[in-house]
PDB file of C-alpha atoms in Angstrom:
ATOM      1  CA  UNK H   1       0.000   0.000   0.000  1.00 76.00           C
ATOM      2  CA  UNK H   2       1.539   3.288  -1.101  1.00 83.00           C
ATOM      3  CA  UNK H   3       1.288   6.265   1.215  1.00 89.00           C
ATOM      4  CA  UNK H   4       2.408   9.840   0.647  1.00 93.00           C
ATOM      5  CA  UNK H   5       3.647  11.483   3.819  1.00 92.00           C
ATOM      6  CA  UNK H   6       3.812  15.284   3.839  1.00 94.00           C
ATOM      7  CA  UNK H   7       5.616  17.553   6.260  1.00 94.00           C
ATOM      8  CA  UNK H   8       6.760  21.142   6.598  1.00 96.00           C
ATOM      9  CA  UNK H   9       3.543  23.097   6.872  1.00 95.00           C
ATOM     10  CA  UNK H  10       2.908  25.663   9.562  1.00 97.00           C
ATOM     11  CA  UNK H  11       2.350  29.296  10.397  1.00 98.00           C
ATOM     12  CA  UNK H  12       4.576  31.906   8.800  1.00 98.00           C
ATOM     13  CA  UNK H  13       4.496  35.677   8.497  1.00 98.00           C
ATOM     14  CA  UNK H  14       3.980  37.370   5.138  1.00 98.00           C
ATOM     15  CA  UNK H  15       7.247  37.458   3.245  1.00 98.00           C
ATOM     16  CA  UNK H  16       8.501  34.356   4.990  1.00 98.00           C
ATOM     17  CA  UNK H  17       9.471  30.950   3.657  1.00 98.00           C
ATOM     18  CA  UNK H  18       8.488  27.337   4.175  1.00 98.00           C
ATOM     19  CA  UNK H  19       9.636  24.074   2.649  1.00 98.00           C
ATOM     20  CA  UNK H  20       7.160  21.262   2.142  1.00 98.00           C
ATOM     21  CA  UNK H  21       8.317  17.680   1.794  1.00 97.00           C
ATOM     22  CA  UNK H  22       6.534  14.613   0.499  1.00 95.00           C
ATOM     23  CA  UNK H  23       7.871  11.100   0.657  1.00 92.00           C
ATOM     24  CA  UNK H  24       6.249   8.006  -0.756  1.00 88.00           C
ATOM     25  CA  UNK H  25       6.380   4.862   1.272  1.00 85.00           C
ATOM     26  CA  UNK H  26       6.492   1.869  -1.025  1.00 79.00           C
ATOM     27  CA  UNK H  27       7.412   1.639  -4.662  1.00 79.00           C
ATOM     28  CA  UNK H  28       5.489   3.536  -7.307  1.00 81.00           C
ATOM     29  CA  UNK H  29       5.883   2.574 -10.940  1.00 82.00           C
ATOM     30  CA  UNK H  30       4.967   4.554 -13.987  1.00 85.00           C
ATOM     31  CA  UNK H  31       5.169   8.042 -12.497  1.00 86.00           C
ATOM     32  CA  UNK H  32       4.297  10.786 -14.957  1.00 91.00           C
ATOM     33  CA  UNK H  33       4.903  13.575 -12.495  1.00 93.00           C
ATOM     34  CA  UNK H  34       4.849  14.612  -8.863  1.00 94.00           C
ATOM     35  CA  UNK H  35       3.314  17.811  -7.671  1.00 96.00           C
ATOM     36  CA  UNK H  36       1.548  19.935  -5.137  1.00 98.00           C
ATOM     37  CA  UNK H  37      -2.031  21.110  -5.087  1.00 98.00           C
ATOM     38  CA  UNK H  38      -3.655  23.444  -2.611  1.00 98.00           C
ATOM     39  CA  UNK H  39      -7.167  24.134  -1.435  1.00 98.00           C
ATOM     40  CA  UNK H  40      -8.204  27.269   0.403  1.00 96.00           C
ATOM     41  CA  UNK H  41     -11.495  27.461   2.330  1.00 92.00           C
ATOM     42  CA  UNK H  42     -14.417  27.822  -0.047  1.00 94.00           C
ATOM     43  CA  UNK H  43     -12.258  27.350  -3.132  1.00 96.00           C
ATOM     44  CA  UNK H  44     -11.533  24.507  -5.510  1.00 97.00           C
ATOM     45  CA  UNK H  45      -8.351  22.519  -5.271  1.00 97.00           C
ATOM     46  CA  UNK H  46      -5.770  23.924  -7.669  1.00 97.00           C
ATOM     47  CA  UNK H  47      -2.478  22.721  -9.068  1.00 98.00           C
ATOM     48  CA  UNK H  48       0.399  24.762  -7.679  1.00 98.00           C
ATOM     49  CA  UNK H  49       3.435  23.075  -9.197  1.00 98.00           C
ATOM     50  CA  UNK H  50       4.437  19.816 -10.843  1.00 98.00           C
ATOM     51  CA  UNK H  51       7.703  18.222 -11.855  1.00 96.00           C
ATOM     52  CA  UNK H  52       7.629  15.626 -14.610  1.00 94.00           C
ATOM     53  CA  UNK H  53       9.752  12.530 -15.099  1.00 90.00           C
ATOM     54  CA  UNK H  54      11.976  14.437 -17.532  1.00 92.00           C
ATOM     55  CA  UNK H  55      12.457  17.144 -14.865  1.00 92.00           C
ATOM     56  CA  UNK H  56      10.436  19.761 -16.686  1.00 96.00           C
ATOM     57  CA  UNK H  57       8.301  21.829 -14.364  1.00 98.00           C
ATOM     58  CA  UNK H  58       4.988  23.618 -14.298  1.00 98.00           C
ATOM     59  CA  UNK H  59       3.978  26.452 -11.982  1.00 98.00           C
ATOM     60  CA  UNK H  60       0.696  28.223 -11.511  1.00 98.00           C
ATOM     61  CA  UNK H  61       0.982  31.879 -12.485  1.00 98.00           C
ATOM     62  CA  UNK H  62       0.238  32.932  -8.930  1.00 97.00           C
ATOM     63  CA  UNK H  63       3.412  31.274  -7.585  1.00 98.00           C
ATOM     64  CA  UNK H  64       5.898  31.731 -10.427  1.00 98.00           C
ATOM     65  CA  UNK H  65       9.142  33.222  -9.203  1.00 97.00           C
ATOM     66  CA  UNK H  66       8.278  32.482  -5.573  1.00 98.00           C
ATOM     67  CA  UNK H  67       7.926  28.693  -5.375  1.00 98.00           C
ATOM     68  CA  UNK H  68      10.364  26.032  -6.522  1.00 98.00           C
ATOM     69  CA  UNK H  69       9.563  22.341  -6.926  1.00 98.00           C
ATOM     70  CA  UNK H  70      12.253  19.684  -6.901  1.00 96.00           C
ATOM     71  CA  UNK H  71      12.649  15.937  -6.554  1.00 92.00           C
ATOM     72  CA  UNK H  72      14.838  14.293  -4.014  1.00 87.00           C
ATOM     73  CA  UNK H  73      16.764  11.094  -3.670  1.00 75.00           C
ATOM     74  CA  UNK H  74      15.177   8.604  -3.691  1.00 72.00           C
ATOM     75  CA  UNK H  75      13.120   9.811  -6.616  1.00 73.00           C
ATOM     76  CA  UNK H  76       9.844   9.181  -4.849  1.00 85.00           C
ATOM     77  CA  UNK H  77      10.292  12.363  -2.843  1.00 91.00           C
ATOM     78  CA  UNK H  78       9.276  15.853  -3.824  1.00 95.00           C
ATOM     79  CA  UNK H  79       9.817  19.238  -2.239  1.00 97.00           C
ATOM     80  CA  UNK H  80       8.166  22.615  -2.554  1.00 98.00           C
ATOM     81  CA  UNK H  81      10.264  25.576  -1.489  1.00 98.00           C
ATOM     82  CA  UNK H  82       7.952  28.513  -0.899  1.00 98.00           C
ATOM     83  CA  UNK H  83       9.329  32.025  -0.530  1.00 98.00           C
ATOM     84  CA  UNK H  84       7.847  35.517  -0.331  1.00 98.00           C
ATOM     85  CA  UNK H  85       4.698  33.976   1.052  1.00 98.00           C
ATOM     86  CA  UNK H  86       1.474  35.948   0.927  1.00 98.00           C
ATOM     87  CA  UNK H  87      -1.733  35.626   2.941  1.00 97.00           C
ATOM     88  CA  UNK H  88      -3.436  34.332  -0.202  1.00 97.00           C
ATOM     89  CA  UNK H  89      -1.092  31.335  -0.151  1.00 98.00           C
ATOM     90  CA  UNK H  90      -2.910  30.130   2.947  1.00 98.00           C
ATOM     91  CA  UNK H  91      -4.378  26.705   2.180  1.00 98.00           C
ATOM     92  CA  UNK H  92      -4.084  23.008   2.773  1.00 98.00           C
ATOM     93  CA  UNK H  93      -1.331  21.724   0.500  1.00 98.00           C
ATOM     94  CA  UNK H  94      -1.602  18.214  -0.939  1.00 97.00           C
ATOM     95  CA  UNK H  95       1.128  16.099  -2.444  1.00 97.00           C
ATOM     96  CA  UNK H  96       0.145  14.314  -5.649  1.00 96.00           C
ATOM     97  CA  UNK H  97       1.677  11.563  -7.732  1.00 94.00           C
ATOM     98  CA  UNK H  98       0.352  11.453 -11.263  1.00 93.00           C
ATOM     99  CA  UNK H  99       0.768   8.105 -12.971  1.00 90.00           C
ATOM    100  CA  UNK H 100       1.017   7.174 -16.624  1.00 89.00           C
ATOM    101  CA  UNK H 101      -1.696   4.579 -16.098  1.00 88.00           C
ATOM    102  CA  UNK H 102      -4.054   4.243 -13.184  1.00 86.00           C
ATOM    103  CA  UNK H 103      -5.264   6.511 -10.450  1.00 88.00           C
ATOM    104  CA  UNK H 104      -3.218   9.226  -8.849  1.00 91.00           C
ATOM    105  CA  UNK H 105      -1.921   9.004  -5.299  1.00 93.00           C
ATOM    106  CA  UNK H 106      -2.648  11.762  -2.796  1.00 95.00           C
ATOM    107  CA  UNK H 107      -1.260  12.797   0.541  1.00 95.00           C
ATOM    108  CA  UNK H 108      -3.489  13.771   3.423  1.00 95.00           C
ATOM    109  CA  UNK H 109      -2.546  17.433   3.279  1.00 96.00           C
ATOM    110  CA  UNK H 110      -0.550  19.868   5.345  1.00 97.00           C
ATOM    111  CA  UNK H 111      -1.804  23.261   6.487  1.00 97.00           C
ATOM    112  CA  UNK H 112       0.074  26.395   5.469  1.00 98.00           C
ATOM    113  CA  UNK H 113      -1.048  29.616   7.121  1.00 98.00           C
ATOM    114  CA  UNK H 114       0.445  32.974   6.172  1.00 98.00           C
ATOM    115  CA  UNK H 115      -0.510  35.608   8.696  1.00 97.00           C
ATOM    116  CA  UNK H 116       0.989  38.339  10.810  1.00 95.00           C
TER     117      UNK H 116
END
């Protein structure tokens, strides 16, 4: 049974930084990409950033230049470095593994709160 374990969320002041981590327990085959989504209260879940198997990346316009996604070693880990955080970045952040075939895997979410 594959599980995605997230860590690194918390409370930070505007302008601050946080680093989210996601590690997969168990082997995952056929990964198309790994990424992070977020969901703020009353809003739909949105894709924040994704890194594909060829190491190309995607970022939502709202986080470009502020967030950086990377993969770790072993390859079933993914990080999201968040800088210059804004109150509108407040949300529950979810790790996601997108597969070439089959359903995606999801983490349980980690809360990020940006507030003074």
